[in-house]
XYZ file of C-alpha atoms in Angstrom:
609
model
C 70.443 -26.047 45.229
C 67.418 -24.749 43.352
C 69.372 -24.321 40.136
C 70.982 -27.736 40.542
C 67.603 -29.417 41.039
C 66.221 -27.747 37.904
C 69.241 -28.936 35.926
C 68.757 -32.485 37.170
C 65.115 -32.372 36.062
C 65.979 -31.006 32.603
C 68.676 -33.606 31.855
C 66.264 -36.603 31.843
C 63.803 -34.575 29.785
C 66.421 -33.686 27.171
C 67.607 -37.307 27.174
C 64.050 -38.522 26.581
C 63.529 -36.011 23.784
C 66.805 -37.058 22.160
C 65.795 -40.699 22.337
C 62.476 -39.857 20.748
C 64.148 -37.850 17.996
C 66.690 -40.630 17.467
C 63.898 -43.196 17.186
C 62.024 -40.977 14.705
C 65.124 -40.306 12.607
C 66.154 -43.959 12.667
C 62.680 -45.047 11.572
C 62.593 -42.382 8.862
C 66.115 -43.152 7.682
C 65.257 -46.838 7.570
C 62.747 -46.154 4.792
C 65.105 -43.760 3.033
C 67.928 -46.304 3.211
C 65.706 -49.116 1.966
C 64.540 -46.988 -0.943
C 68.057 -45.944 -1.872
C 69.363 -49.494 -1.668
C 66.498 -50.749 -3.846
C 67.146 -47.943 -6.354
C 70.873 -48.648 -6.494
C 70.342 -52.392 -6.869
C 67.884 -51.856 -9.699
C 70.158 -49.350 -11.440
C 73.225 -51.571 -11.328
C 71.211 -54.699 -12.112
C 69.865 -53.041 -15.260
C 73.350 -52.262 -16.588
C 75.871 -54.712 -15.194
C 75.530 -57.242 -18.033
C 75.085 -54.744 -20.867
C 78.325 -52.928 -21.677
C 76.804 -50.930 -24.521
C 73.953 -49.526 -22.430
C 76.379 -48.900 -19.571
C 78.657 -46.855 -21.829
C 75.758 -44.777 -23.142
C 74.371 -44.231 -19.610
C 77.598 -43.421 -17.738
C 80.797 -41.837 -18.999
C 82.434 -42.976 -15.756
C 80.710 -46.001 -14.188
C 83.186 -46.351 -11.297
C 81.065 -44.488 -8.694
C 78.190 -46.910 -9.300
C 79.498 -50.286 -10.397
C 82.527 -52.071 -11.704
C 82.428 -52.263 -15.494
C 82.425 -55.873 -16.739
C 85.626 -57.133 -18.289
C 85.751 -58.017 -21.070
C 82.988 -55.725 -22.278
C 80.157 -57.564 -24.021
C 76.623 -57.358 -25.334
C 73.762 -58.928 -23.345
C 72.952 -62.381 -24.679
C 69.323 -63.504 -24.610
C 68.412 -66.657 -22.702
C 65.342 -67.921 -20.857
C 67.342 -67.695 -17.647
C 68.202 -64.076 -18.419
C 64.534 -63.310 -19.016
C 63.656 -64.764 -15.622
C 66.470 -62.793 -13.971
C 65.140 -59.590 -15.472
C 61.667 -60.297 -14.115
C 63.199 -61.081 -10.728
C 64.983 -57.720 -10.803
C 61.644 -55.931 -11.127
C 60.071 -58.155 -8.484
C 62.810 -57.292 -5.962
C 62.321 -53.620 -6.722
C 58.554 -53.862 -6.312
C 58.848 -55.786 -3.036
C 61.250 -53.203 -1.604
C 58.945 -50.362 -2.659
C 55.933 -52.034 -1.063
C 57.901 -52.321 2.193
C 58.835 -48.621 2.116
C 56.654 -45.873 3.566
C 56.644 -43.114 0.914
C 55.600 -40.562 3.558
C 59.104 -40.876 5.003
C 60.737 -39.923 1.694
C 61.398 -36.349 0.637
C 61.887 -34.305 -2.516
C 63.173 -36.192 -5.534
C 63.122 -39.500 -3.656
C 59.392 -39.172 -2.954
C 58.565 -38.403 -6.568
C 60.913 -41.125 -7.830
C 59.123 -43.613 -5.567
C 55.790 -42.567 -7.069
C 57.210 -43.198 -10.537
C 58.884 -46.505 -9.747
C 55.893 -48.247 -8.181
C 53.555 -48.289 -11.232
C 56.560 -48.711 -13.530
C 57.646 -51.926 -11.813
C 54.060 -53.220 -11.687
C 53.589 -52.684 -15.422
C 56.957 -54.213 -16.347
C 56.164 -57.329 -14.326
C 52.863 -57.600 -16.169
C 54.764 -57.405 -19.446
C 57.352 -59.970 -18.334
C 54.588 -62.571 -18.054
C 53.739 -62.125 -21.751
C 56.566 -63.819 -23.614
C 57.587 -63.680 -27.281
C 55.511 -60.699 -28.407
C 58.505 -58.370 -28.507
C 60.311 -58.303 -31.866
C 64.006 -57.330 -31.560
C 64.535 -57.910 -35.297
C 61.771 -55.744 -36.687
C 62.709 -54.639 -40.228
C 61.657 -51.139 -39.155
C 63.673 -50.745 -35.948
C 65.510 -53.978 -35.148
C 68.758 -54.332 -33.234
C 70.534 -55.556 -36.350
C 70.096 -51.962 -37.615
C 70.492 -50.064 -34.338
C 73.672 -51.861 -33.287
C 75.902 -50.453 -36.082
C 74.723 -46.903 -35.314
C 75.452 -47.342 -31.601
C 78.864 -48.757 -32.459
C 79.599 -45.859 -34.813
C 78.905 -43.333 -32.035
C 80.581 -45.262 -29.192
C 82.635 -42.494 -27.545
C 86.363 -43.014 -27.029
C 87.339 -41.072 -23.907
C 90.236 -43.345 -22.874
C 92.294 -46.179 -24.249
C 90.146 -48.548 -22.182
C 87.095 -47.406 -24.139
C 88.806 -48.496 -27.357
C 89.556 -51.917 -25.872
C 85.983 -52.213 -24.615
C 84.712 -51.397 -28.102
C 86.847 -54.149 -29.634
C 85.662 -56.573 -26.944
C 82.064 -55.707 -27.847
C 82.786 -56.531 -31.483
C 84.107 -59.903 -30.288
C 80.798 -60.537 -28.515
C 78.593 -59.846 -31.565
C 78.367 -63.534 -32.640
C 77.120 -64.605 -29.193
C 74.640 -61.725 -29.215
C 73.325 -62.742 -32.629
C 73.086 -66.360 -31.533
C 70.928 -65.191 -28.624
C 68.645 -63.346 -31.043
C 68.343 -66.488 -33.170
C 67.533 -68.536 -30.063
C 64.789 -66.084 -29.172
C 63.375 -66.113 -32.724
C 63.273 -69.911 -32.686
C 61.324 -69.810 -29.441
C 58.986 -67.229 -30.980
C 58.455 -69.524 -33.942
C 57.684 -72.446 -31.627
C 55.103 -70.234 -29.889
C 53.502 -69.360 -33.239
C 54.586 -65.724 -33.054
C 57.340 -65.520 -35.669
C 57.347 -62.552 -38.032
C 55.561 -62.789 -41.419
C 57.601 -64.048 -44.361
C 57.785 -60.594 -45.976
C 59.358 -59.192 -42.790
C 61.862 -62.033 -42.610
C 62.879 -61.392 -46.214
C 63.517 -57.729 -45.377
C 65.638 -58.647 -42.349
C 67.762 -60.974 -44.502
C 68.225 -58.223 -47.089
C 69.144 -55.684 -44.401
C 71.747 -57.984 -42.822
C 73.354 -58.471 -46.223
C 73.528 -54.744 -46.935
C 74.438 -53.361 -43.510
C 77.646 -55.380 -43.215
C 78.510 -55.275 -46.913
C 81.663 -57.448 -47.322
C 82.707 -55.515 -50.429
C 82.776 -52.218 -48.537
C 84.648 -53.888 -45.688
C 87.301 -55.277 -48.007
C 87.724 -51.874 -49.652
C 87.979 -50.128 -46.245
C 84.948 -48.024 -47.164
C 82.465 -49.183 -44.526
C 81.204 -46.485 -42.129
C 82.256 -48.577 -39.106
C 85.816 -48.427 -40.411
C 85.705 -44.681 -41.098
C 84.128 -43.749 -37.772
C 86.546 -45.951 -35.820
C 89.532 -44.277 -37.438
C 88.094 -40.802 -36.748
C 87.611 -41.565 -33.056
C 91.037 -43.155 -32.647
C 92.728 -40.190 -34.331
C 90.826 -37.743 -32.131
C 91.852 -39.643 -28.998
C 95.490 -39.575 -30.116
C 95.309 -35.811 -30.754
C 93.884 -35.254 -27.257
C 96.683 -37.286 -25.662
C 94.461 -40.119 -24.540
C 96.186 -42.749 -26.684
C 99.805 -43.290 -27.839
C 100.242 -42.603 -31.555
C 102.161 -45.868 -31.974
C 98.989 -47.832 -31.115
C 97.098 -46.455 -34.129
C 98.036 -48.978 -36.810
C 97.441 -51.956 -34.559
C 94.009 -50.716 -33.482
C 92.885 -49.968 -37.043
C 94.059 -53.392 -38.130
C 92.290 -55.078 -35.217
C 89.039 -53.256 -35.956
C 89.206 -54.309 -39.599
C 89.928 -57.899 -38.623
C 86.992 -58.084 -36.244
C 84.559 -56.442 -38.656
C 85.555 -58.758 -41.510
C 86.009 -62.057 -39.669
C 83.715 -61.761 -36.648
C 80.939 -59.188 -37.104
C 80.224 -59.693 -40.806
C 80.028 -63.519 -40.527
C 77.709 -63.085 -37.511
C 75.345 -61.039 -39.669
C 75.528 -63.684 -42.396
C 74.699 -66.409 -39.876
C 71.790 -64.358 -38.535
C 70.421 -63.837 -42.037
C 70.732 -67.563 -42.782
C 68.821 -68.542 -39.641
C 66.047 -65.996 -40.243
C 65.727 -67.276 -43.801
C 65.362 -70.843 -42.518
C 62.689 -69.745 -40.034
C 60.777 -67.675 -42.571
C 58.405 -70.502 -43.384
C 57.264 -70.797 -39.768
C 53.680 -70.121 -38.870
C 53.593 -66.597 -37.490
C 51.522 -63.604 -36.565
C 50.455 -61.789 -39.744
C 48.144 -59.176 -38.225
C 47.632 -57.229 -35.014
C 48.896 -58.635 -31.716
C 45.323 -59.100 -30.453
C 44.990 -62.052 -32.837
C 47.280 -64.130 -30.618
C 46.502 -65.516 -27.183
C 47.542 -62.936 -24.617
C 47.962 -60.329 -27.339
C 45.352 -57.919 -25.992
C 47.006 -57.963 -22.561
C 50.387 -57.382 -24.191
C 49.059 -54.442 -26.189
C 47.555 -52.892 -23.046
C 50.919 -53.276 -21.303
C 52.694 -51.745 -24.289
C 50.309 -48.781 -24.393
C 50.994 -48.001 -20.753
C 54.744 -48.452 -21.163
C 55.219 -46.499 -24.388
C 52.713 -43.679 -23.956
C 52.978 -43.150 -20.193
C 49.217 -42.632 -20.195
C 46.873 -44.413 -17.800
C 43.974 -44.176 -20.269
C 42.361 -47.380 -21.496
C 42.443 -48.138 -25.242
C 38.810 -47.032 -25.438
C 39.632 -43.734 -23.718
C 42.576 -43.180 -26.048
C 40.346 -43.757 -29.045
C 37.939 -41.112 -27.740
C 40.800 -38.677 -27.050
C 42.171 -39.145 -30.562
C 38.753 -38.851 -32.201
C 38.030 -35.555 -30.458
C 41.455 -34.182 -31.447
C 40.861 -35.313 -35.039
C 37.562 -33.423 -35.213
C 39.055 -30.306 -33.632
C 42.087 -30.155 -35.896
C 40.070 -30.966 -39.001
C 37.880 -27.975 -38.208
C 40.966 -25.795 -37.818
C 42.319 -27.077 -41.139
C 39.078 -26.232 -42.936
C 39.156 -22.699 -41.489
C 42.774 -22.071 -42.535
C 42.172 -23.557 -45.974
C 39.231 -21.182 -46.467
C 41.430 -18.232 -45.450
C 44.140 -19.333 -47.869
C 41.633 -19.674 -50.708
C 40.220 -16.235 -49.941
C 43.712 -14.708 -50.112
C 45.029 -16.553 -53.166
C 41.960 -17.698 -55.079
C 43.124 -21.325 -55.019
C 43.397 -24.304 -52.702
C 46.726 -25.350 -51.137
C 48.638 -27.825 -53.273
C 49.110 -31.372 -52.048
C 52.613 -32.030 -50.765
C 53.463 -28.349 -50.344
C 57.055 -27.522 -51.226
C 59.034 -25.090 -49.051
C 62.309 -25.511 -50.932
C 62.842 -21.734 -50.868
C 62.841 -21.720 -47.057
C 65.233 -19.019 -45.734
C 67.463 -21.417 -43.764
C 68.926 -24.588 -45.264
C 71.984 -25.345 -43.094
C 71.422 -27.504 -40.014
C 73.649 -25.475 -37.692
C 72.037 -22.202 -38.783
C 68.615 -23.701 -38.128
C 69.602 -24.838 -34.622
C 70.966 -21.359 -33.869
C 67.727 -19.757 -35.081
C 65.610 -22.097 -32.973
C 67.655 -21.327 -29.854
C 66.937 -17.618 -30.317
C 63.214 -18.005 -30.937
C 62.587 -20.277 -27.956
C 64.170 -17.939 -25.402
C 60.989 -16.218 -24.251
C 59.056 -19.398 -23.437
C 61.748 -21.838 -22.252
C 64.222 -21.630 -19.338
C 67.842 -21.116 -20.432
C 70.211 -24.055 -20.271
C 73.073 -21.735 -19.375
C 71.733 -21.309 -15.834
C 72.353 -24.985 -15.220
C 75.337 -25.725 -17.447
C 77.195 -22.412 -17.618
C 77.380 -22.750 -21.389
C 75.538 -24.414 -24.219
C 76.614 -28.043 -24.779
C 78.137 -28.827 -28.166
C 75.872 -30.282 -30.827
C 77.052 -31.952 -34.017
C 74.746 -32.830 -36.896
C 75.735 -35.812 -39.004
C 74.302 -37.449 -42.085
C 73.091 -41.034 -41.807
C 75.377 -43.368 -43.763
C 74.048 -44.071 -47.241
C 74.095 -47.784 -46.374
C 71.660 -47.114 -43.503
C 69.370 -44.554 -45.178
C 66.681 -47.032 -46.279
C 66.368 -48.450 -42.764
C 66.586 -45.492 -40.386
C 64.158 -42.776 -39.334
C 64.222 -39.262 -40.852
C 66.396 -38.096 -37.935
C 67.399 -39.179 -34.432
C 69.215 -37.811 -31.394
C 71.632 -39.940 -29.403
C 71.142 -39.339 -25.685
C 74.456 -38.552 -23.897
C 75.556 -40.186 -20.613
C 73.961 -38.792 -17.469
C 77.356 -37.637 -16.154
C 78.609 -36.007 -19.364
C 76.123 -34.042 -21.474
C 78.752 -31.846 -23.128
C 78.735 -33.557 -26.528
C 75.585 -34.298 -28.500
C 74.893 -35.751 -31.935
C 71.836 -35.449 -34.165
C 71.717 -37.730 -37.213
C 69.770 -36.544 -40.255
C 68.605 -38.973 -42.922
C 68.765 -36.720 -45.983
C 67.013 -39.282 -48.160
C 63.798 -38.736 -46.183
C 64.318 -35.256 -44.688
C 64.591 -32.635 -47.427
C 65.966 -29.165 -46.661
C 63.446 -26.432 -45.920
C 60.492 -26.451 -43.540
C 60.758 -30.195 -42.937
C 64.398 -29.974 -41.866
C 63.582 -26.945 -39.690
C 60.785 -28.678 -37.777
C 62.745 -31.946 -37.606
C 65.685 -30.189 -35.952
C 63.259 -28.520 -33.537
C 62.010 -32.020 -32.660
C 65.488 -33.507 -32.256
C 67.442 -30.477 -31.049
C 66.094 -27.193 -29.686
C 63.679 -27.085 -27.941
C 63.225 -30.818 -28.514
C 65.073 -33.945 -27.419
C 68.535 -32.450 -26.958
C 67.338 -29.465 -24.938
C 64.863 -31.444 -22.832
C 67.338 -34.244 -22.122
C 70.130 -31.925 -21.017
C 67.947 -29.585 -18.983
C 66.136 -32.375 -17.119
C 69.385 -34.265 -16.525
C 71.269 -31.246 -15.199
C 68.341 -30.295 -12.977
C 68.124 -33.828 -11.600
C 71.899 -33.980 -11.052
C 71.679 -30.746 -9.030
C 68.944 -32.148 -6.774
C 69.865 -35.809 -6.188
C 72.640 -38.342 -6.650
C 70.142 -41.200 -7.122
C 70.660 -42.345 -10.738
C 67.755 -44.809 -11.004
C 65.542 -42.681 -13.266
C 68.183 -42.956 -15.981
C 67.254 -46.600 -16.614
C 63.494 -45.951 -16.761
C 61.755 -45.493 -20.101
C 59.100 -42.818 -20.583
C 58.601 -42.700 -24.334
C 55.308 -40.812 -24.074
C 56.904 -37.935 -22.184
C 60.094 -37.804 -24.245
C 58.493 -38.155 -27.673
C 55.381 -36.237 -26.606
C 57.586 -33.295 -25.601
C 59.462 -33.408 -28.907
C 56.223 -33.549 -30.887
C 54.731 -30.738 -28.780
C 57.669 -28.389 -29.435
C 57.773 -29.470 -33.082
C 54.239 -28.101 -33.327
C 55.430 -24.836 -31.761
C 58.273 -24.652 -34.272
C 55.815 -24.243 -37.154
C 55.001 -20.885 -35.568
C 58.718 -20.072 -35.419
C 58.997 -21.012 -39.086
C 56.066 -18.734 -39.996
C 57.737 -15.844 -38.152
C 61.003 -16.532 -39.956
C 59.254 -16.459 -43.331
C 57.549 -13.168 -42.422
C 60.926 -11.654 -41.508
C 62.143 -12.571 -44.993
C 59.198 -10.927 -46.710
C 56.918 -13.922 -47.243
C 53.260 -13.214 -47.882
C 50.597 -13.961 -45.283
C 49.455 -16.853 -47.476
C 52.869 -18.504 -47.019
C 52.494 -18.292 -43.243
C 49.068 -19.872 -43.561
C 50.597 -22.680 -45.614
C 53.006 -23.423 -42.761
C 50.146 -23.839 -40.290
C 48.189 -25.881 -42.827
C 51.218 -28.174 -43.129
C 51.283 -28.531 -39.322
C 47.612 -29.496 -39.153
C 47.929 -31.939 -42.045
C 50.811 -33.658 -40.263
C 48.829 -33.868 -37.025
C 45.823 -35.306 -38.798
C 48.001 -37.882 -40.526
C 49.703 -39.020 -37.304
C 46.354 -39.039 -35.497
C 44.934 -41.285 -38.231
C 47.883 -43.659 -37.862
C 47.251 -43.797 -34.095
C 43.625 -44.732 -34.658
C 44.760 -47.403 -37.116
C 47.200 -48.713 -34.505
C 44.330 -49.212 -32.077
C 42.144 -50.674 -34.821
C 44.792 -53.209 -35.890
C 46.252 -54.258 -32.545
C 43.323 -53.875 -30.152
C 40.207 -54.252 -32.285
C 41.661 -56.709 -34.830
C 41.238 -54.745 -38.084
C 42.543 -56.523 -41.188
C 44.821 -55.020 -43.815
C 41.819 -54.599 -46.130
C 39.902 -52.673 -43.469
C 42.922 -50.514 -42.676
C 43.430 -49.712 -46.359
C 39.756 -48.748 -46.667
C 40.203 -46.290 -43.795
C 43.297 -44.830 -45.437
C 41.444 -44.470 -48.749
C 38.715 -42.471 -46.968
C 41.441 -39.961 -46.049
C 42.818 -39.752 -49.572
C 45.565 -42.396 -49.324
C 44.330 -44.651 -52.095
C 47.548 -45.947 -53.675
C 47.623 -49.682 -52.768
C 51.405 -49.867 -52.268
C 51.445 -46.789 -50.030
C 48.509 -48.035 -47.981
C 50.082 -51.476 -47.565
C 53.399 -49.925 -46.503
C 51.610 -47.856 -43.836
C 49.724 -50.917 -42.613
C 52.910 -52.996 -42.467
C 54.784 -50.364 -40.452
C 51.984 -50.041 -37.895
C 51.673 -53.835 -37.716
C 55.407 -54.180 -37.002
C 55.637 -51.264 -34.563
C 52.608 -51.325 -32.237
C 52.073 -48.090 -30.236
C 54.918 -46.221 -31.959
C 52.731 -43.430 -33.359
C 50.708 -43.380 -30.127
C 53.892 -42.751 -28.185
C 54.326 -39.464 -30.052
C 50.778 -38.280 -30.426
C 49.131 -39.433 -27.199
C 52.161 -38.039 -25.381
C 51.557 -34.736 -27.190
C 47.847 -34.713 -26.341
C 48.581 -35.534 -22.694
C 50.968 -32.563 -22.524
C 48.268 -30.329 -24.011
C 45.871 -31.623 -21.344
C 48.440 -30.858 -18.628
C 48.799 -27.370 -20.071
C 45.045 -26.820 -19.810
C 45.156 -28.017 -16.198
C 47.999 -25.608 -15.477
C 46.122 -22.699 -17.054
C 43.082 -23.446 -14.860
C 45.102 -24.007 -11.684
C 47.519 -21.087 -12.053
C 45.122 -18.571 -13.523
C 46.837 -15.226 -14.074
C 50.152 -16.697 -12.915
C 50.241 -19.094 -15.882
C 52.841 -18.575 -18.582
C 54.342 -20.908 -21.185
C 57.714 -20.376 -19.475
C 56.365 -21.553 -16.108
C 54.633 -24.563 -17.637
C 57.666 -25.647 -19.643
C 59.909 -25.190 -16.599
C 57.543 -27.400 -14.582
C 57.753 -30.207 -17.162
C 61.515 -29.957 -17.556
C 62.189 -29.989 -13.829
C 59.786 -32.883 -13.280
C 61.698 -34.824 -15.932
C 60.523 -37.878 -17.875
C 57.500 -39.301 -16.048
C 54.164 -40.970 -16.579
C 51.305 -38.536 -17.061
C 49.256 -39.684 -14.088
C 52.076 -38.729 -11.721
C 52.736 -35.515 -13.629
C 49.100 -34.549 -13.103
C 49.386 -35.186 -9.360
C 52.635 -33.219 -9.201
C 51.020 -30.343 -11.058
C 48.168 -30.367 -8.561
C 50.678 -29.843 -5.737
C 52.213 -26.741 -7.325
C 49.361 -24.411 -6.358
C 48.375 -21.191 -8.119
C-alpha cells in the first residue's frame, strides 16, 4: 500500500509538470511559429511577382512558392508601391508581436536583423520618386540584358519562362515610363544630359542592325544555353530551331521596339524641370539620403559621424602614403610615376589569377571544401563590346541560394587592363571576395537553418565592404607574387603605394558624396575639391561629379563598409586578445553572413575571448 500511495502522489505531480512544460513549449513555439510565418510571408511576397529575381534567388522555387505562369517582370504602379510598403508593415507588425527571447540560434539573429531593416525600408517607402531606375550609370535598361544573358536554363520550362519574360518587356518598360512621368510631375526628373545618355544607351544596347544580322549577344548567349541544355538531355534536339526562331522574333519585334519606345518617352520628358544637384536640394531629400546611407552602408553612423570617420582614415592613409613614397625615393632616387603601369605582372590569365589567389588566402580564410566538398565552378567572361561603355570594370552574378555550383564573373576589358588591376579586381569579385564570401555564407546558413528570408535582404555595406577589404589584402598577395618572380623591393613598395592611392581616391569620392547630397555642394565646389587633390582636368572632374550625383552612397557602400570591417577587426583583437587570428575573425564574419554593422558588433560582443 505504501508503494501504491507514493505512485498515486507522483502521478499528479508528473501531470502538473507536463502541463507546465506543455504551456511553456506552446508559448515558446507560438513566437517561433509567428516569426517563421512572418519570414515566409515576406520571402514569398518579395518574389512572387518578379520572375527574374525568383529565378536568380531559387533554382527550384517549388518548396517555397508556386512560380507565376506565365513568367514576367514586375511592372511599376502606384498600387504596387503601396503593396510593397504594406509587405514591410506586415513584417514589422509581426516582429513587434514576437518575443525575441523565445527565438534561438539563427532565428534570433535573423530577428535582430529584420527589425531595423523593416523600420528603415518603411521610412524609405514614404519618400517617393527619389529612386532612379534609369540612371545612365546603373539603370535597369542596362542591367536587364545582362541578367537575360545569364538566365540559367536548367529545364525546358526555364526556356519557356525566359521567352515569357521577353514578352513582358514592353509592359515593364511602360511601367518605367509611368514612374518617370510621375517623377517629372514631382519635379525630380533626371537632368537633360542624363536623359540624353539614356536615349543613346537604349539605341545602342538593342542595336537593330546586330539583331537583323544575328550578331547580338542576346542571340549568341541564348543559342549557347539551348545547345548546352540539349547536350545534357534537358531539351529535345528537335525543339532547337523553333526556340532560336522564337527568341529572334521576340528580340526583334518585342524587346527592341520596347527599348525604342522607352527612348522616345525619355526624350520627350527630357525638358522637364528636374533635380540637377544633390538630393538634399529637394524637399525630403535629406531624409531620403539618410535612409539610403543606412540601407546601402549598413552603418548606423550619422552623416556627420561618417564624415569624421572618413576624414580620420584619409589623414592616416595619407601619412602612410608619404612614408612609403619616401622609402621608394630613398631606394630608387625618384618619385613614383603617376598612373603606375604593372603590365609586366607575372600573371595575366584570369583563371591563373583565381587559382593563385585561392592558394594565397588559405592561411587566413576557412576552406570552402569543408562546407561544399569541392570548389564550385567559376567561369570568367568578357563583357559584350556593346555593353562595355555602360558597365562596371567587373561584376559577379550571385547564384541561387539552393545551387551555388556554377558562378560567373564578368570582366570589362575596356576598363580593367591585365596586370595588377586585373589581379586585385578578381580578388574583389572572386577569391576571397564576392564569390567566396557568397558561397561560404550561403552554405553555412543552409547548414544551420531552412529559413530563406535573409536571401531577400540587401546588405551592400557588408557585401561590398568585404570585397573591398579583401581587395586591400590582395595587394599584399600581389607584392609576394612579384617577389617570388624576382621583383625588386621597390616594385613591392609600388604595389602598396598603388593600394593607398586607390583608398585615398575612393575616400575622397565618399567625402564628395556627403558634400553633394547631404551638405549641398555645387559642381563648382566639388571640382575645386578635386583640383586640390590633383584632379584638375575639367572634363574628368565633371565626369566624377556627375557619377556621384547620379549614384548617391555608391562609393560609401564600399568604403564605409570597409572601414566598419576594420573597426570590427580592432574590436575582435581587443576582445579576443591572444586568441585573435585573421582566420578566426574572417570565419566569424562569414558565418554571421551579410548583416548591418550594429548587429555584427553586438554578435561579436557575445563571442567572448
